[in-house]
Structure formats: structure tokens, C-alpha cells
């Protein structure tokens, strides 16, 4: 049987989860990745204050028509009270989501200086009090995204505290706040996690290849693997990891035509979601990643970032450069 596990009463089909990424995992990105088999998707991090002030951009970031389900909306904020208000607004809206996820991981100063994101990891009593209240108030299962700690690894205490607070799943980025996004991901810090907590958890950090996923799984025995930066421009990574864990002998390396097909599937969804002008700006960052494993990677990145003002421009650049390289 294909691999699956449960977050409370929600079945997660597949080993791979699409990690939340601000500025990237909007509805179209999640829908696109759903076709490659992610078992759960996360919204970008959603500001509780944005919800409280009825900010249109914040509300748009929560949109889903269900085709990216199961979906966790990830809330961030710096106080129990504001998070509870944010949750109340979500619950009273007609937004479609399955899980409330709490961001206890973001290292960005703009967030931590307001006591949000990873700064919750500095005081576990305060964190437990806030998370327990949110679990009590939420009609949907509550999950949390954490790091190993603020400055030092304290992940076992953090995980135990969150389980006690009633959280149903943990996504664990295997770096401290201090380590940001660089250097090794410390999978070994989760080696004992299955003896520490009985809720399921997912491992995050430096998953760029099937080999990385296998290594993270062997060391941590995690229920799920979170694909973040490694999936940008490489959606087949998700399918390959899921196939491996399902025992399906079908691991593919995409060719140029495959990558172009995937890119324009995503482009179509993105344009539908945010219109051509904004899509062009997002694509300057994302489109070149679809070709980063080919010899012309630098050239196509330079052309796309410097010379596209429309989707037509993108199509022309891709057609010209890829034609000369097949
Ligand atoms: C551009 C970017 C935006 C991110 N935004 C979020 C976010 O909104 N919420 C969150 O919990 N993690 C966020 N993350 C962290 C990722 O979910 C993931 O844990 C991290 O990138 C480590 O995985 P990786 O090394 O495989 O990329 C973000 C990461 C990146 C690169």
C-alpha cells in the first residue's frame, strides 16, 4: 500500500510535504505541486495582525479552492491574544483549510523583534501557554513549525512541550534560529525523536535530492519529509521521493522538454492567480531554477532576470535558448 500517515483524523498520502515558503507557496504553487504528489501543503506565513486589520493581501494569501488540500494555513504573531484573534477571524471566514499551523520558526528580525516566529522558542512556558490556548480554541487540528532552538539545540524539550500543549504534528527545521538557512541541517538532533514524542513529525532542511531525503529519513525516522528550496524548479523531486518510499522503481531525471512543460504548467496557474504583471516579477526568481541543472543555466538566468516584461518574452527566451541546447 502507498505510504500514508495521519495528522489527527486527516490522512496524509505520501511521504513528502510541501514546506511553507513566504513569497513562493501561494495557491498556484501549491496546486502545481499537488500534481506531483505532495501529501500536505502549507500557505505562506500569514500575519495575525494582517487578518485583524482585514488586509486584502493577507486574506488573498489564504485563498484555496480545495485543489491543494489538505492545506495548513500557517499563522504567525507575537502574542497569545493576537494569535487567538487571528484564529477567530480565520474560523469566522469562509476560507477553505484543513489544519491550523503555527509558525514558531521564522528567524527574520522583522518577525522575531515582535516576539513572533522562532522567538517563541526562547521561553517554553510562555509558548506552552499560548499554544494550549490556540489548540483549545481551534476547531481544526493544530500543528507547529519549529527549529532546533534559538541559539542552542533544545529540540527534545520543545517537542515534548508542544505535544503536551496538544499539537498534532511538528515540522522540524534542523537548524537553530542562529544558523539561519545555511550550513548543515542537523538531522542527528532528531535521532531520538520517536522515543520522545508520540505525535508524528516531519524533517526539514537541505532536502535537495532523493539521497538527502533517504539520509534524513534513516537518521530521524520522520513520518514526513518537507521539500522547500530543493523543490523550486525541480517538482519531480517530490515524485521521486514518494516513489522511493512507496517502493516504486521509477526515479526520473527530467530532460529539458520536461522542465519546460512543468515551468509553463506553473506559469499558467500563477498568471490565473495573480495576473501577468505580478507573475512576471515572481518568475524572474523562479523560472531560471527550472534549468539550473543544464549547461546553459547561467545564460538563461541572465536573460530571464534581465529581459522579461511579459510571459511572451519568457516563452521566446526559453524557446531560443533551449532550442540551441537540445
Ligand atoms: C524563501 C523562503 C521562505 C520561507 N518561508 C517560510 C515560512 O513562511 N514559514 C515557515 O515555517 N518556513 C519558511 N521557510 C523555511 C522552509 O519551510 C524550510 O524549513 C527551510 O527552507 C529549510 O529547508 P531547505 O533547506 O530544504 O530549504 C522559508 C524558506 C525560504 C527559503
Short mmCIF file of C-alpha atoms and ligand atoms in Angstrom, two decimals:
data_model
loop_
_atom_site.label_atom_id
_atom_site.label_comp_id
_atom_site.label_asym_id
_atom_site.label_seq_id
_atom_site.Cartn_x
_atom_site.Cartn_y
_atom_site.Cartn_z
CA UNK A 1 0.00 0.00 0.00
CA UNK A 2 1.19 3.52 -0.75
CA UNK A 3 2.76 5.29 2.22
CA UNK A 4 0.44 7.36 4.36
CA UNK A 5 0.16 8.63 7.90
CA UNK A 6 -2.36 10.61 9.93
CA UNK A 7 -2.42 14.06 11.46
CA UNK A 8 -5.30 13.55 13.87
CA UNK A 9 -8.12 12.40 11.59
CA UNK A 10 -6.56 13.74 8.38
CA UNK A 11 -4.81 11.20 6.16
CA UNK A 12 -1.59 12.45 4.60
CA UNK A 13 -0.99 10.46 1.44
CA UNK A 14 2.71 10.34 0.56
CA UNK A 15 5.99 10.91 2.35
CA UNK A 16 6.53 14.43 1.01
CA UNK A 17 5.07 17.62 2.39
CA UNK A 18 5.41 20.96 0.63
CA UNK A 19 7.17 23.24 3.15
CA UNK A 20 5.86 26.78 3.65
CA UNK A 21 7.86 29.48 1.87
CA UNK A 22 6.90 33.14 2.11
CA UNK A 23 6.69 34.75 -1.33
CA UNK A 24 6.56 31.34 -3.05
CA UNK A 25 3.94 28.87 -1.75
CA UNK A 26 0.89 30.78 -2.91
CA UNK A 27 -2.19 28.89 -4.12
CA UNK A 28 -0.85 28.31 -7.66
CA UNK A 29 2.46 26.90 -6.39
CA UNK A 30 0.64 24.57 -4.01
CA UNK A 31 -1.79 23.41 -6.70
CA UNK A 32 1.11 22.83 -9.11
CA UNK A 33 2.93 20.69 -6.54
CA UNK A 34 -0.19 18.76 -5.64
CA UNK A 35 0.07 17.18 -9.11
CA UNK A 36 3.48 15.82 -8.15
CA UNK A 37 2.11 14.11 -5.06
CA UNK A 38 2.70 16.29 -2.00
CA UNK A 39 0.63 14.89 0.87
CA UNK A 40 0.10 18.24 2.60
CA UNK A 41 0.57 21.85 1.58
CA UNK A 42 1.24 24.95 3.68
CA UNK A 43 0.29 28.52 2.97
CA UNK A 44 2.89 31.25 3.18
CA UNK A 45 3.12 32.55 6.73
CA UNK A 46 0.07 34.65 7.50
CA UNK A 47 0.27 37.62 9.84
CA UNK A 48 -2.29 37.59 12.65
CA UNK A 49 -2.28 41.41 12.54
CA UNK A 50 -2.90 41.31 8.77
CA UNK A 51 -6.05 39.28 9.49
CA UNK A 52 -7.07 41.57 12.36
CA UNK A 53 -6.72 44.68 10.13
CA UNK A 54 -8.60 42.92 7.33
CA UNK A 55 -5.64 43.38 4.98
CA UNK A 56 -6.68 42.23 1.50
CA UNK A 57 -3.22 40.89 0.62
CA UNK A 58 -3.19 38.76 3.78
CA UNK A 59 -6.63 37.35 3.01
CA UNK A 60 -5.64 36.63 -0.61
CA UNK A 61 -2.67 34.63 0.70
CA UNK A 62 -5.11 32.29 2.48
CA UNK A 63 -7.18 31.51 -0.64
CA UNK A 64 -7.78 27.96 -1.71
CA UNK A 65 -10.46 26.22 -3.79
CA UNK A 66 -9.58 22.86 -2.25
CA UNK A 67 -7.40 21.58 -5.09
CA UNK A 68 -4.32 21.94 -2.88
CA UNK A 69 -5.92 20.08 0.04
CA UNK A 70 -5.10 19.05 2.65
CA UNK A 71 -3.92 22.60 3.34
CA UNK A 72 -2.47 24.04 6.53
CA UNK A 73 -2.78 27.78 6.97
CA UNK A 74 0.31 28.97 8.81
CA UNK A 75 -0.26 31.78 11.28
CA UNK A 76 2.46 33.92 12.82
CA UNK A 77 2.27 36.50 15.55
CA UNK A 78 3.93 37.67 18.74
CA UNK A 79 1.27 37.28 21.42
CA UNK A 80 -1.29 34.74 22.54
CA UNK A 81 -4.05 37.35 22.33
CA UNK A 82 -3.33 38.46 18.76
CA UNK A 83 -2.93 34.87 17.57
CA UNK A 84 -6.28 33.97 19.14
CA UNK A 85 -7.90 36.94 17.39
CA UNK A 86 -6.32 35.91 14.11
CA UNK A 87 -7.65 32.38 14.57
CA UNK A 88 -11.13 33.68 15.33
CA UNK A 89 -11.10 35.62 12.06
CA UNK A 90 -10.00 32.54 10.14
CA UNK A 91 -12.72 30.44 11.76
CA UNK A 92 -15.42 33.01 11.01
CA UNK A 93 -14.33 33.41 7.39
CA UNK A 94 -15.34 31.12 4.57
CA UNK A 95 -11.70 30.28 3.85
CA UNK A 96 -11.09 26.65 3.00
CA UNK A 97 -8.34 24.95 5.00
CA UNK A 98 -7.81 21.76 6.98
CA UNK A 99 -5.16 22.49 9.61
CA UNK A 100 -4.01 25.50 11.63
CA UNK A 101 -0.21 25.63 11.63
CA UNK A 102 1.74 27.91 13.98
CA UNK A 103 5.00 29.48 12.85
CA UNK A 104 7.45 29.11 15.74
CA UNK A 105 10.44 29.00 13.40
CA UNK A 106 10.89 32.19 11.38
CA UNK A 107 14.32 33.78 12.04
CA UNK A 108 13.67 37.09 10.21
CA UNK A 109 14.38 40.08 12.54
CA UNK A 110 11.18 41.89 11.46
CA UNK A 111 9.25 38.91 12.90
CA UNK A 112 11.37 38.00 15.94
CA UNK A 113 11.66 41.56 17.23
CA UNK A 114 7.87 41.49 17.63
CA UNK A 115 8.19 38.20 19.57
CA UNK A 116 6.96 36.11 16.63
CA UNK A 117 8.42 33.10 14.78
CA UNK A 118 11.43 31.46 16.41
CA UNK A 119 11.44 33.88 19.36
CA UNK A 120 8.69 31.67 20.89
CA UNK A 121 11.42 29.03 21.35
CA UNK A 122 13.20 31.22 23.93
CA UNK A 123 10.61 30.70 26.67
CA UNK A 124 8.87 27.34 26.61
CA UNK A 125 6.39 28.17 29.42
CA UNK A 126 5.05 31.16 27.50
CA UNK A 127 4.98 29.08 24.32
CA UNK A 128 3.06 26.25 26.02
CA UNK A 129 0.51 28.65 27.46
CA UNK A 130 -0.17 30.29 24.08
CA UNK A 131 -0.20 27.06 22.06
CA UNK A 132 -2.51 25.30 24.57
CA UNK A 133 -4.98 28.18 24.25
CA UNK A 134 -4.85 28.03 20.46
CA UNK A 135 -5.36 24.27 20.43
CA UNK A 136 -8.37 24.70 22.70
CA UNK A 137 -9.84 27.46 20.52
CA UNK A 138 -9.26 25.81 17.13
CA UNK A 139 -11.92 23.61 15.56
CA UNK A 140 -9.24 22.14 13.32
CA UNK A 141 -6.09 20.21 14.26
CA UNK A 142 -3.18 22.45 15.24
CA UNK A 143 0.39 21.80 14.08
CA UNK A 144 3.61 23.75 14.54
CA UNK A 145 6.76 24.53 12.59
CA UNK A 146 9.84 24.76 14.78
CA UNK A 147 13.62 24.95 14.65
CA UNK A 148 16.08 23.10 16.89
CA UNK A 149 16.17 26.06 19.22
CA UNK A 150 17.01 29.74 19.42
CA UNK A 151 20.79 29.60 19.86
CA UNK A 152 21.38 26.06 21.09
CA UNK A 153 19.71 22.76 20.23
CA UNK A 154 16.77 22.27 22.62
CA UNK A 155 14.52 20.39 20.23
CA UNK A 156 13.59 17.50 22.52
CA UNK A 157 12.24 19.85 25.20
CA UNK A 158 10.48 21.99 22.62
CA UNK A 159 8.84 18.94 21.03
CA UNK A 160 7.70 17.50 24.37
CA UNK A 161 6.26 20.87 25.39
CA UNK A 162 4.31 21.22 22.15
CA UNK A 163 2.95 17.68 22.37
CA UNK A 164 1.77 18.47 25.90
CA UNK A 165 0.13 21.65 24.57
CA UNK A 166 -1.95 19.49 22.21
CA UNK A 167 -0.22 19.94 18.88
CA UNK A 168 -0.90 17.10 16.40
CA UNK A 169 2.18 17.30 14.16
CA UNK A 170 5.56 19.04 14.12
CA UNK A 171 7.56 20.24 11.14
CA UNK A 172 11.14 20.49 12.35
CA UNK A 173 13.73 22.59 10.53
CA UNK A 174 17.00 21.03 11.67
CA UNK A 175 18.81 24.28 12.34
CA UNK A 176 18.74 26.74 15.22
CA UNK A 177 17.48 30.29 14.68
CA UNK A 178 21.10 31.41 14.90
CA UNK A 179 22.05 29.19 11.95
CA UNK A 180 19.51 30.80 9.61
CA UNK A 181 19.37 28.90 6.33
CA UNK A 182 22.99 27.94 5.83
CA UNK A 183 25.33 25.12 6.78
CA UNK A 184 24.47 21.54 7.61
CA UNK A 185 20.98 20.50 8.62
CA UNK A 186 21.45 18.58 11.88
CA UNK A 187 19.28 15.50 11.26
CA UNK A 188 21.06 13.70 14.11
CA UNK A 189 19.33 16.08 16.55
CA UNK A 190 16.09 14.21 15.72
CA UNK A 191 17.57 10.70 16.02
CA UNK A 192 15.76 10.06 19.31
CA UNK A 193 12.54 11.93 18.50
CA UNK A 194 10.43 8.78 18.05
CA UNK A 195 11.23 7.88 21.70
CA UNK A 196 10.46 11.40 22.90
CA UNK A 197 7.06 12.18 21.35
CA UNK A 198 4.20 10.09 20.04
CA UNK A 199 2.77 12.65 17.59
CA UNK A 200 4.05 12.42 14.00
CA UNK A 201 6.73 14.82 12.76
CA UNK A 202 8.36 15.91 9.52
CA UNK A 203 12.02 16.69 8.91
CA UNK A 204 13.09 19.87 7.10
CA UNK A 205 16.44 21.22 5.99
CA UNK A 206 18.66 20.75 2.94
CA UNK A 207 16.40 18.33 1.08
CA UNK A 208 17.75 18.90 -2.42
CA UNK A 209 17.90 15.33 -3.73
CA UNK A 210 16.44 11.87 -3.22
CA UNK A 211 19.70 10.95 -1.45
CA UNK A 212 19.18 13.82 1.02
CA UNK A 213 15.67 12.55 1.76
CA UNK A 214 16.86 8.98 2.28
CA UNK A 215 19.62 10.19 4.61
CA UNK A 216 17.21 12.41 6.62
CA UNK A 217 14.75 9.52 6.91
CA UNK A 218 17.39 7.00 8.02
CA UNK A 219 18.67 9.25 10.78
CA UNK A 220 15.40 10.74 12.04
CA UNK A 221 12.71 8.10 11.22
CA UNK A 222 10.47 11.06 10.47
CA UNK A 223 6.91 10.47 9.28
CA UNK A 224 7.34 13.06 6.54
CA UNK A 225 9.99 14.87 4.52
CA UNK A 226 9.49 18.58 3.87
CA UNK A 227 10.62 19.81 0.47
CA UNK A 228 11.40 23.55 0.39
CA UNK A 229 14.18 25.19 -1.67
CA UNK A 230 15.08 21.87 -3.31
CA UNK A 231 11.68 21.70 -4.99
CA UNK A 232 11.84 25.15 -6.60
CA UNK A 233 12.21 24.38 -10.30
CA UNK A 234 12.52 20.66 -9.53
CA UNK A 235 9.00 19.34 -8.92
CA UNK A 236 9.96 15.81 -9.94
CA UNK A 237 11.97 15.61 -6.71
CA UNK A 238 8.66 15.16 -4.88
CA UNK A 239 7.53 12.31 -7.13
CA UNK A 240 10.93 10.62 -6.93
CA UNK A 241 10.98 10.73 -3.13
CA UNK A 242 7.39 9.45 -2.88
CA UNK A 243 8.11 6.67 -5.39
CA UNK A 244 11.17 5.60 -3.44
CA UNK A 245 9.23 5.36 -0.18
CA UNK A 246 6.39 3.52 -1.93
CA UNK A 247 8.88 1.01 -3.28
CA UNK A 248 8.12 2.04 -6.87
CA UNK A 249 11.13 1.63 -9.11
CA UNK A 250 10.55 4.83 -11.11
CA UNK A 251 13.11 7.52 -10.33
CA UNK A 252 13.39 10.02 -13.20
CA UNK A 253 15.80 12.76 -14.15
CA UNK A 254 13.81 15.33 -16.11
CA UNK A 255 15.09 16.48 -19.51
CA UNK A 256 14.85 20.00 -20.94
CA UNK A 257 11.44 19.37 -22.55
CA UNK A 258 10.02 18.02 -19.28
CA UNK A 259 11.28 21.06 -17.40
CA UNK A 260 9.81 23.46 -19.94
CA UNK A 261 6.46 21.68 -19.75
CA UNK A 262 6.49 21.87 -15.95
CA UNK A 263 7.52 25.53 -15.98
CA UNK A 264 4.62 26.56 -18.22
CA UNK A 265 2.12 24.48 -16.25
CA UNK A 266 3.14 26.56 -13.24
CA UNK A 267 3.16 29.80 -15.27
CA UNK A 268 -0.45 29.23 -16.36
CA UNK A 269 -1.60 28.70 -12.76
CA UNK A 270 0.39 31.67 -11.48
CA UNK A 271 -0.96 34.06 -14.14
CA UNK A 272 -4.51 32.93 -13.34
CA UNK A 273 -3.84 33.62 -9.69
CA UNK A 274 -2.09 36.99 -9.70
CA UNK A 275 -2.19 38.31 -13.27
CA UNK A 276 0.63 38.64 -15.79
CA UNK A 277 2.43 41.68 -14.38
CA UNK A 278 2.96 40.30 -10.91
CA UNK A 279 3.60 36.81 -12.29
CA UNK A 280 6.48 38.15 -14.41
CA UNK A 281 8.12 39.57 -11.32
CA UNK A 282 7.77 36.28 -9.39
CA UNK A 283 9.00 34.29 -12.38
CA UNK A 284 12.24 36.25 -12.66
CA UNK A 285 13.26 34.46 -9.46
CA UNK A 286 11.64 31.08 -10.01
CA UNK A 287 11.74 30.32 -13.78
CA UNK A 288 15.57 30.08 -14.08
CA UNK A 289 15.57 27.38 -11.38
CA UNK A 290 13.83 25.00 -13.81
CA UNK A 291 17.07 25.00 -15.84
CA UNK A 292 19.68 25.17 -13.11
CA UNK A 293 20.97 21.65 -13.84
CA UNK A 294 21.67 22.31 -17.51
CA UNK A 295 24.82 23.72 -19.12
CA UNK A 296 23.04 26.94 -20.17
CA UNK A 297 21.79 27.69 -16.62
CA UNK A 298 23.74 30.94 -16.22
CA UNK A 299 22.82 32.24 -19.64
CA UNK A 300 19.09 31.58 -19.25
CA UNK A 301 19.08 33.07 -15.75
CA UNK A 302 20.72 36.25 -17.03
CA UNK A 303 18.21 36.52 -19.89
CA UNK A 304 15.14 35.81 -17.75
CA UNK A 305 16.05 38.09 -14.86
CA UNK A 306 17.20 40.91 -17.14
CA UNK A 307 14.93 40.75 -20.16
CA UNK A 308 11.38 39.64 -19.48
CA UNK A 309 8.45 42.01 -19.30
CA UNK A 310 5.75 39.54 -20.31
CA UNK A 311 5.03 35.83 -20.48
CA UNK A 312 5.56 36.09 -24.25
CA UNK A 313 9.13 37.30 -23.56
CA UNK A 314 9.68 34.34 -21.23
CA UNK A 315 8.36 31.91 -23.86
CA UNK A 316 10.65 33.39 -26.51
CA UNK A 317 13.77 33.27 -24.33
CA UNK A 318 13.07 29.70 -23.25
CA UNK A 319 12.35 28.61 -26.84
CA UNK A 320 15.52 30.21 -28.23
CA UNK A 321 17.92 29.04 -25.55
CA UNK A 322 16.56 25.52 -25.14
CA UNK A 323 16.38 25.00 -28.94
CA UNK A 324 20.11 25.66 -29.19
CA UNK A 325 20.82 23.14 -26.46
CA UNK A 326 18.85 20.00 -27.29
C1 LIG B 1 12.26 31.92 0.71
C2 LIG B 1 11.87 31.11 1.93
C3 LIG B 1 10.72 31.42 2.62
C4 LIG B 1 10.36 30.68 3.74
N1 LIG B 1 9.19 30.99 4.38
C5 LIG B 1 8.78 30.22 5.42
C6 LIG B 1 7.53 30.46 6.04
O1 LIG B 1 6.76 31.35 5.64
N2 LIG B 1 7.18 29.67 7.09
C7 LIG B 1 7.99 28.67 7.56
O2 LIG B 1 7.64 27.99 8.51
N3 LIG B 1 9.18 28.40 6.96
C8 LIG B 1 9.57 29.14 5.91
N4 LIG B 1 10.76 28.84 5.28
C9 LIG B 1 11.56 27.69 5.74
C10 LIG B 1 11.29 26.42 4.91
O3 LIG B 1 9.97 25.95 5.10
C11 LIG B 1 12.29 25.30 5.25
O4 LIG B 1 12.07 24.87 6.58
C12 LIG B 1 13.74 25.75 5.10
O5 LIG B 1 13.93 26.39 3.86
C13 LIG B 1 14.71 24.58 5.24
O6 LIG B 1 14.54 23.67 4.20
P1 LIG B 1 15.54 23.60 2.91
O7 LIG B 1 16.96 23.76 3.47
O8 LIG B 1 15.29 22.24 2.33
O9 LIG B 1 15.18 24.73 2.01
C14 LIG B 1 11.16 29.60 4.18
C15 LIG B 1 12.31 29.29 3.46
C16 LIG B 1 12.68 30.02 2.36
C17 LIG B 1 13.94 29.66 1.61
#
